[in-house]
Coordinates of C-alpha atoms and ligand atoms in Angstrom, one line a residue:
X1 CA -130.4 -222.2 102.5
X2 CA -130.0 -220.5 105.8
X3 CA -128.0 -217.2 105.9
X4 CA -126.8 -215.0 108.9
X5 CA -127.2 -211.1 107.8
X6 CA -125.6 -208.0 109.4
X7 CA -126.2 -204.3 109.1
X8 CA -124.0 -201.7 110.4
X9 CA -123.8 -199.2 107.8
X10 CA -125.0 -196.1 109.8
X11 CA -126.6 -195.7 113.3
X12 CA -128.5 -199.2 113.5
X13 CA -127.1 -202.6 114.4
X14 CA -129.1 -205.2 112.9
X15 CA -128.9 -208.9 112.8
X16 CA -131.3 -211.5 111.2
X17 CA -131.3 -215.1 109.9
X18 CA -133.2 -215.8 106.8
X19 CA -134.2 -219.2 105.4
X20 CA -135.2 -219.6 101.9
X21 CA -138.2 -221.8 102.6
X22 CA -139.2 -220.5 106.1
X23 CA -138.7 -216.9 105.7
X24 CA -137.3 -214.8 108.6
X25 CA -136.3 -217.0 111.6
X26 CA -134.8 -214.5 113.9
X27 CA -133.9 -211.1 113.9
X28 CA -132.9 -208.1 116.2
X29 CA -132.4 -204.4 115.8
X30 CA -130.7 -201.7 117.8
X31 CA -130.8 -198.1 117.1
X32 CA -128.2 -195.7 118.4
X33 CA -130.7 -192.6 117.9
X34 CA -130.5 -191.8 121.7
X35 CA -126.8 -192.0 121.3
X36 CA -126.4 -189.4 118.7
X37 CA -129.4 -187.0 119.8
X38 CA -127.6 -184.7 121.9
X39 CA -125.2 -184.1 119.0
X40 CA -128.1 -183.3 116.5
X41 CA -126.9 -186.0 114.0
X42 CA -124.9 -189.3 113.8
X43 CA -121.3 -189.1 115.2
X44 CA -119.3 -191.6 113.0
X45 CA -116.8 -192.6 115.6
X46 CA -119.6 -193.0 118.7
X47 CA -121.5 -195.1 115.9
X48 CA -118.6 -197.6 115.2
X49 CA -117.8 -197.8 118.9
X50 CA -121.3 -198.7 119.8
X51 CA -121.4 -201.4 116.7
X52 CA -118.4 -203.0 118.5
X53 CA -120.2 -203.2 121.7
X54 CA -123.7 -204.1 120.4
X55 CA -123.1 -206.4 117.8
X56 CA -121.5 -209.8 119.0
X57 CA -124.1 -210.3 121.9
X58 CA -126.8 -209.6 119.2
X59 CA -125.2 -212.2 116.9
X60 CA -125.1 -214.9 119.5
X61 CA -128.7 -214.4 120.5
X62 CA -130.2 -214.4 117.0
X63 CA -128.3 -217.4 115.8
X64 CA -129.2 -219.2 119.0
X65 CA -132.7 -218.4 118.4
X66 CA -132.5 -219.4 114.8
X67 CA -131.1 -223.1 115.5
X68 CA -127.4 -222.3 116.0
X69 CA -124.5 -221.8 113.7
X70 CA -124.4 -225.6 112.4
X71 CA -127.6 -224.8 110.7
X72 CA -126.2 -221.9 108.7
X73 CA -125.0 -221.9 104.9
X74 CA -123.5 -218.4 104.7
X75 CA -122.8 -214.9 106.5
X76 CA -123.6 -211.5 104.5
X77 CA -122.9 -208.2 105.7
X78 CA -123.5 -204.7 104.4
X79 CA -120.3 -203.7 102.5
X80 CA -121.2 -200.3 101.5
X81 CA -122.5 -197.5 101.2
X82 CA -122.2 -196.2 104.6
X83 CA -119.8 -194.8 107.4
X84 CA -116.5 -196.7 106.8
X85 CA -115.9 -197.6 110.6
X86 CA -119.3 -198.6 111.2
X87 CA -119.2 -200.9 108.1
X88 CA -116.1 -202.2 109.0
X89 CA -117.3 -203.6 112.2
X90 CA -120.0 -205.7 110.4
X91 CA -117.6 -206.8 107.7
X92 CA -114.9 -207.9 110.2
X93 CA -117.2 -209.9 112.4
X94 CA -119.2 -211.3 109.6
X95 CA -116.1 -212.6 107.8
X96 CA -114.5 -214.0 111.0
X97 CA -117.7 -215.9 111.6
X98 CA -117.9 -217.3 108.2
X99 CA -114.2 -218.5 108.3
X100 CA -114.7 -219.8 111.6
X101 CA -117.8 -221.8 110.8
X102 CA -116.4 -222.9 107.2
X103 CA -119.3 -221.2 105.3
X104 CA -119.3 -218.7 102.5
X105 CA -119.2 -214.8 103.1
X106 CA -120.3 -212.1 100.9
X107 CA -120.8 -208.2 101.4
X108 CA -124.2 -207.0 100.1
X109 CA -124.9 -203.3 98.6
X110 CA -126.9 -201.5 101.5
X111 CA -129.3 -200.3 98.9
X112 CA -130.0 -203.7 97.1
X113 CA -131.2 -204.6 100.5
X114 CA -133.5 -202.0 100.7
X115 CA -134.6 -202.4 97.1
X116 CA -135.5 -206.3 97.9
X117 CA -136.7 -205.8 101.5
X118 CA -140.5 -205.8 100.1
X119 CA -139.7 -209.2 98.9
X120 CA -139.8 -210.3 102.6
X121 CA -143.5 -209.5 102.5
X122 CA -146.4 -211.5 101.6
X123 CA -147.7 -210.9 99.0
X124 CA -144.4 -209.8 97.3
X125 CA -144.8 -207.1 94.7
X126 CA -144.2 -208.4 91.3
X127 CA -141.4 -207.2 89.2
X128 CA -140.9 -204.8 87.7
X129 CA -141.5 -201.8 90.1
X130 CA -140.2 -198.3 90.6
X131 CA -138.7 -198.1 94.0
X132 CA -138.7 -194.5 95.7
X133 CA -136.0 -195.1 98.3
X134 CA -136.1 -192.0 100.7
X135 CA -134.0 -192.2 104.2
X136 CA -131.6 -190.3 106.3
X137 CA -129.0 -191.1 103.9
X138 CA -130.4 -191.8 100.4
X139 CA -132.9 -190.5 98.1
X140 CA -133.2 -192.7 94.8
X141 CA -135.8 -193.6 92.3
X142 CA -134.8 -197.0 90.8
X143 CA -136.3 -199.2 88.2
X144 CA -136.1 -202.6 89.7
X145 CA -136.7 -205.3 86.9
X146 CA -135.7 -208.2 89.0
X147 CA -133.0 -209.4 91.4
X148 CA -129.6 -207.8 90.3
X149 CA -131.3 -205.8 87.9
X150 CA -131.6 -202.2 88.8
X151 CA -131.5 -199.1 86.9
X152 CA -131.1 -195.8 89.0
X153 CA -133.4 -193.2 87.4
X154 CA -133.2 -190.2 89.5
X155 CA -131.3 -189.4 92.9
X156 CA -130.6 -186.4 95.0
X157 CA -128.0 -184.3 94.1
X158 CA -127.3 -182.9 97.3
X159 CA -129.0 -183.8 100.5
X160 CA -131.0 -187.1 101.1
X161 CA -134.8 -186.4 101.9
X162 CA -134.5 -187.5 105.5
X163 CA -131.4 -185.3 106.0
X164 CA -133.4 -182.3 104.9
X165 CA -136.1 -183.0 107.3
X166 CA -133.6 -183.4 110.1
X167 CA -131.8 -180.2 109.1
X168 CA -134.9 -178.2 108.5
X169 CA -136.1 -179.4 111.9
X170 CA -132.7 -178.5 113.5
X171 CA -133.2 -175.0 112.0
X172 CA -136.7 -174.9 113.7
X173 CA -135.2 -176.1 116.9
X174 CA -137.3 -179.2 117.1
X175 CA -134.9 -181.8 117.8
X176 CA -133.4 -185.1 116.3
X177 CA -134.3 -186.9 114.3
X178 CA -136.3 -184.3 112.5
X179 CA -138.5 -186.2 110.2
X180 CA -141.2 -187.6 112.8
X181 CA -141.3 -184.2 114.8
X182 CA -141.5 -181.9 111.8
X183 CA -144.4 -184.2 110.7
X184 CA -146.2 -183.7 114.0
X185 CA -145.4 -180.0 114.0
X186 CA -146.7 -179.6 110.4
X187 CA -150.1 -181.1 111.4
X188 CA -151.2 -177.6 113.4
X189 CA -149.6 -175.5 110.3
X190 CA -150.8 -174.2 107.0
X191 CA -148.9 -175.8 104.2
X192 CA -149.9 -172.7 101.9
X193 CA -148.6 -170.2 104.3
X194 CA -145.1 -169.8 102.7
X195 CA -144.2 -170.4 99.0
X196 CA -140.7 -172.1 99.3
X197 CA -139.2 -171.3 96.0
X198 CA -139.0 -174.9 94.1
X199 CA -136.3 -174.2 91.4
X200 CA -135.2 -177.7 90.9
X201 CA -138.2 -179.3 92.2
X202 CA -140.6 -178.7 89.3
X203 CA -138.1 -178.9 86.4
X204 CA -138.5 -181.9 84.0
X205 CA -135.4 -183.9 85.5
X206 CA -135.5 -187.0 87.6
X207 CA -132.7 -185.9 90.0
X208 CA -134.0 -184.4 93.5
X209 CA -132.6 -181.3 95.2
X210 CA -133.1 -180.5 98.7
X211 CA -130.6 -177.8 99.4
X212 CA -132.6 -174.8 97.7
X213 CA -135.5 -175.2 100.1
X214 CA -133.5 -176.0 103.0
X215 CA -131.6 -172.7 102.4
X216 CA -135.0 -170.7 102.1
X217 CA -136.0 -172.2 105.4
X218 CA -132.8 -170.8 106.9
X219 CA -133.3 -167.5 105.5
X220 CA -137.0 -167.4 106.3
X221 CA -135.8 -168.2 110.1
X222 CA -133.2 -165.5 110.0
X223 CA -135.4 -162.9 108.8
X224 CA -138.7 -163.7 110.9
X225 CA -137.2 -165.3 113.8
X226 CA -137.6 -166.1 116.6
X227 CA -140.7 -167.8 115.2
X228 CA -144.1 -168.2 117.1
X229 CA -145.3 -171.5 117.5
X230 CA -147.8 -170.8 114.7
X231 CA -145.2 -169.5 112.4
X232 CA -143.1 -172.6 113.2
X233 CA -145.9 -174.9 112.3
X234 CA -146.5 -173.1 108.9
X235 CA -142.7 -173.4 108.0
X236 CA -142.9 -177.0 108.7
X237 CA -146.1 -177.9 106.8
X238 CA -144.8 -175.6 104.0
X239 CA -141.4 -177.3 103.8
X240 CA -143.0 -180.7 104.1
X241 CA -145.6 -180.0 101.4
X242 CA -142.8 -179.0 99.0
X243 CA -140.9 -182.1 99.7
X244 CA -143.8 -184.3 99.0
X245 CA -144.9 -182.4 96.0
X246 CA -141.4 -183.1 94.4
X247 CA -141.2 -186.8 95.7
X248 CA -144.5 -187.7 94.3
X249 CA -144.1 -185.7 91.1
X250 CA -141.0 -187.1 90.1
X251 CA -142.0 -190.8 91.2
X252 CA -145.1 -190.6 88.9
X253 CA -143.3 -189.1 85.9
X254 CA -140.9 -192.0 86.0
X255 CA -143.6 -194.5 86.1
X256 CA -145.3 -192.7 82.9
X257 CA -142.0 -192.6 81.1
X258 CA -141.0 -196.2 81.8
X259 CA -144.6 -197.5 81.7
X260 CA -144.1 -199.4 84.9
X261 CA -147.4 -199.9 86.8
X262 CA -146.1 -200.6 90.5
X263 CA -144.5 -198.4 93.1
X264 CA -142.6 -199.4 96.2
X265 CA -142.3 -196.7 98.8
X266 CA -139.3 -197.3 101.2
X267 CA -136.7 -196.0 103.5
X268 CA -137.3 -194.1 106.8
X269 CA -139.2 -191.1 105.1
X270 CA -141.9 -193.8 104.0
X271 CA -143.1 -193.4 107.5
X272 CA -144.1 -189.6 106.7
X273 CA -147.9 -190.0 106.4
X274 CA -148.5 -187.0 104.1
X275 CA -146.1 -188.4 101.5
X276 CA -147.8 -192.0 101.7
X277 CA -151.3 -190.4 101.1
X278 CA -150.1 -188.1 98.3
X279 CA -148.4 -191.0 96.6
X280 CA -151.2 -193.2 97.1
X281 CA -153.8 -190.7 95.8
X282 CA -151.8 -189.9 92.5
X283 CA -151.0 -193.7 92.0
X284 CA -154.4 -194.6 92.1
X285 CA -155.4 -191.7 89.8
X286 CA -152.7 -193.3 87.4
X287 CA -153.7 -196.9 87.6
X288 CA -150.4 -197.5 89.6
X289 CA -150.3 -199.9 92.4
X290 CA -148.5 -198.6 95.7
X291 CA -146.8 -201.0 97.9
X292 CA -145.5 -199.5 101.3
X293 CA -143.5 -202.2 103.3
X294 CA -144.0 -202.2 107.1
X295 CA -141.8 -199.7 108.8
X296 CA -139.6 -202.4 110.3
X297 CA -138.6 -203.2 106.8
X298 CA -138.6 -199.8 105.4
X299 CA -135.7 -198.5 107.7
X300 CA -132.3 -199.8 108.2
X301 CA -132.5 -203.6 109.2
X302 CA -130.5 -206.8 108.6
X303 CA -133.5 -208.9 107.3
X304 CA -133.2 -207.0 104.1
X305 CA -129.6 -207.6 104.0
X306 CA -129.9 -211.4 104.7
X307 CA -132.5 -211.7 102.0
X308 CA -130.5 -209.5 99.2
X309 CA -127.2 -211.7 100.2
X310 CA -129.0 -214.9 100.0
X311 CA -129.9 -214.3 96.4
X312 CA -126.4 -213.6 95.5
X313 CA -125.2 -216.6 97.6
X314 CA -127.6 -218.6 95.7
X315 CA -126.4 -217.4 92.3
X316 CA -122.8 -218.5 93.5
X317 CA -121.2 -215.3 94.3
X318 CA -118.7 -215.3 97.1
X319 CA -116.1 -212.8 98.7
X320 CA -112.6 -213.3 97.9
X321 CA -110.0 -213.4 100.7
X322 CA -109.5 -209.4 100.9
X323 CA -111.6 -207.7 103.2
X324 CA -112.8 -203.9 102.9
X325 CA -115.7 -201.7 103.4
X326 CA -116.7 -199.3 100.7
X327 CA -118.1 -196.0 102.1
X328 CA -119.2 -194.9 98.5
X329 CA -120.2 -198.3 96.9
X330 CA -122.1 -197.9 93.7
X331 CA -125.3 -199.9 93.0
X332 CA -124.5 -202.1 89.8
X333 CA -126.6 -201.6 87.1
Ligands
KG4_412 O1 -134.0 -195.4 106.9 P1 -133.8 -194.6 108.2 O2 -134.5 -195.1 109.4 O3 -132.2 -194.5 108.5 C1 -131.4 -194.2 108.0 O4 -131.4 -193.4 106.9 O5 -130.1 -194.6 108.3 O6 -134.4 -193.2 108.0 C2 -134.2 -192.1 109.0 C3 -134.8 -190.9 108.2 C4 -134.4 -189.7 109.3 O7 -133.7 -188.6 108.6 C5 -135.9 -189.4 109.7 O8 -135.8 -187.9 110.0 C6 -136.6 -189.6 108.5 O9 -136.2 -191.1 108.0 N1 -137.9 -189.9 108.8 C7 -139.0 -189.1 108.6 C8 -140.1 -189.7 109.2 N2 -139.8 -190.7 110.1 C9 -138.5 -190.8 109.8 N3 -139.1 -188.3 107.6 C10 -140.3 -187.6 107.5 N4 -141.4 -188.0 108.0 C11 -141.4 -189.0 108.9 N5 -142.6 -189.3 109.5
ZN413 ZN1 -130.5 -197.3 104.4

């Protein structure tokens, strides 16, 4: 089975063709990061308009590379969660093409794409695994028992992890997207310099919260600002260390509680080196195997949507004739 996948849930336009026997045949990804940078965050209306402009030429190119539309057996697209206007661009084009080509279509849950992305890798992680999915839009701990068998064990009750990085970087005047810059800034700082209160971070629950630490950073900046280069680096390092500590602790705890001995770290924040190193150290101390897919599969992309959608099409699922995008789509349990 050969399937075209489309991802337009936020600020990346992604197109991919996945083949069940040959793997990924062609893919393209366009990031709108430069478009949104001057606003310090994603502007939904600009995102939708840019998807409208970029998507069709990308589809034409990728489909041609993969052998043309005649070779396709289906079209899948991200149905949610995400920005409604952005989602609708992918949904409308995906459904229209499927209709014109006479093949089935299906909306895919964006998070299911993230959870199954490591299956595009060789070797694939075996099921079950615990996924720590941390990006600009999501912070989730999911028990992945198999395709379609997901149990959300913990999630952020406020900001997503990447969003917290972005907001703190903004408070420190570092620019957007904040994660990579904050990590770089933190390299010269002292992670023990400031003890940011970690109220919800150290409690026994499985959910995350980033608003407390973000407020602490904001208060610190107000009280001590304007910060010197040294202070800025210390704040970035202390903030990053607190976030890493919380993410690692909760992930390991969930593994202990469920007895699952495999972790997949994914999402844009998986690129954070101190997070990867700390999780690797803790995992190995606990006899847990850690998988970190390559960055191109960790961040938003269409390969993961195509792969996840293919599983669903194979199982016989089909979109009905109505068409919608669901900004707050819930991951089926
Ligand atoms: O998955 P992703 O590319 O896209 C969406 O969430 O849409 O994740 C982007 C997020 C941003 O918030 C960015 O600041 C964060 O991932 N990020 C990082 C790092 N690289 C990207 N956060 C911390 N450290 C990094 N090295
Ligand atoms: Zn995502």
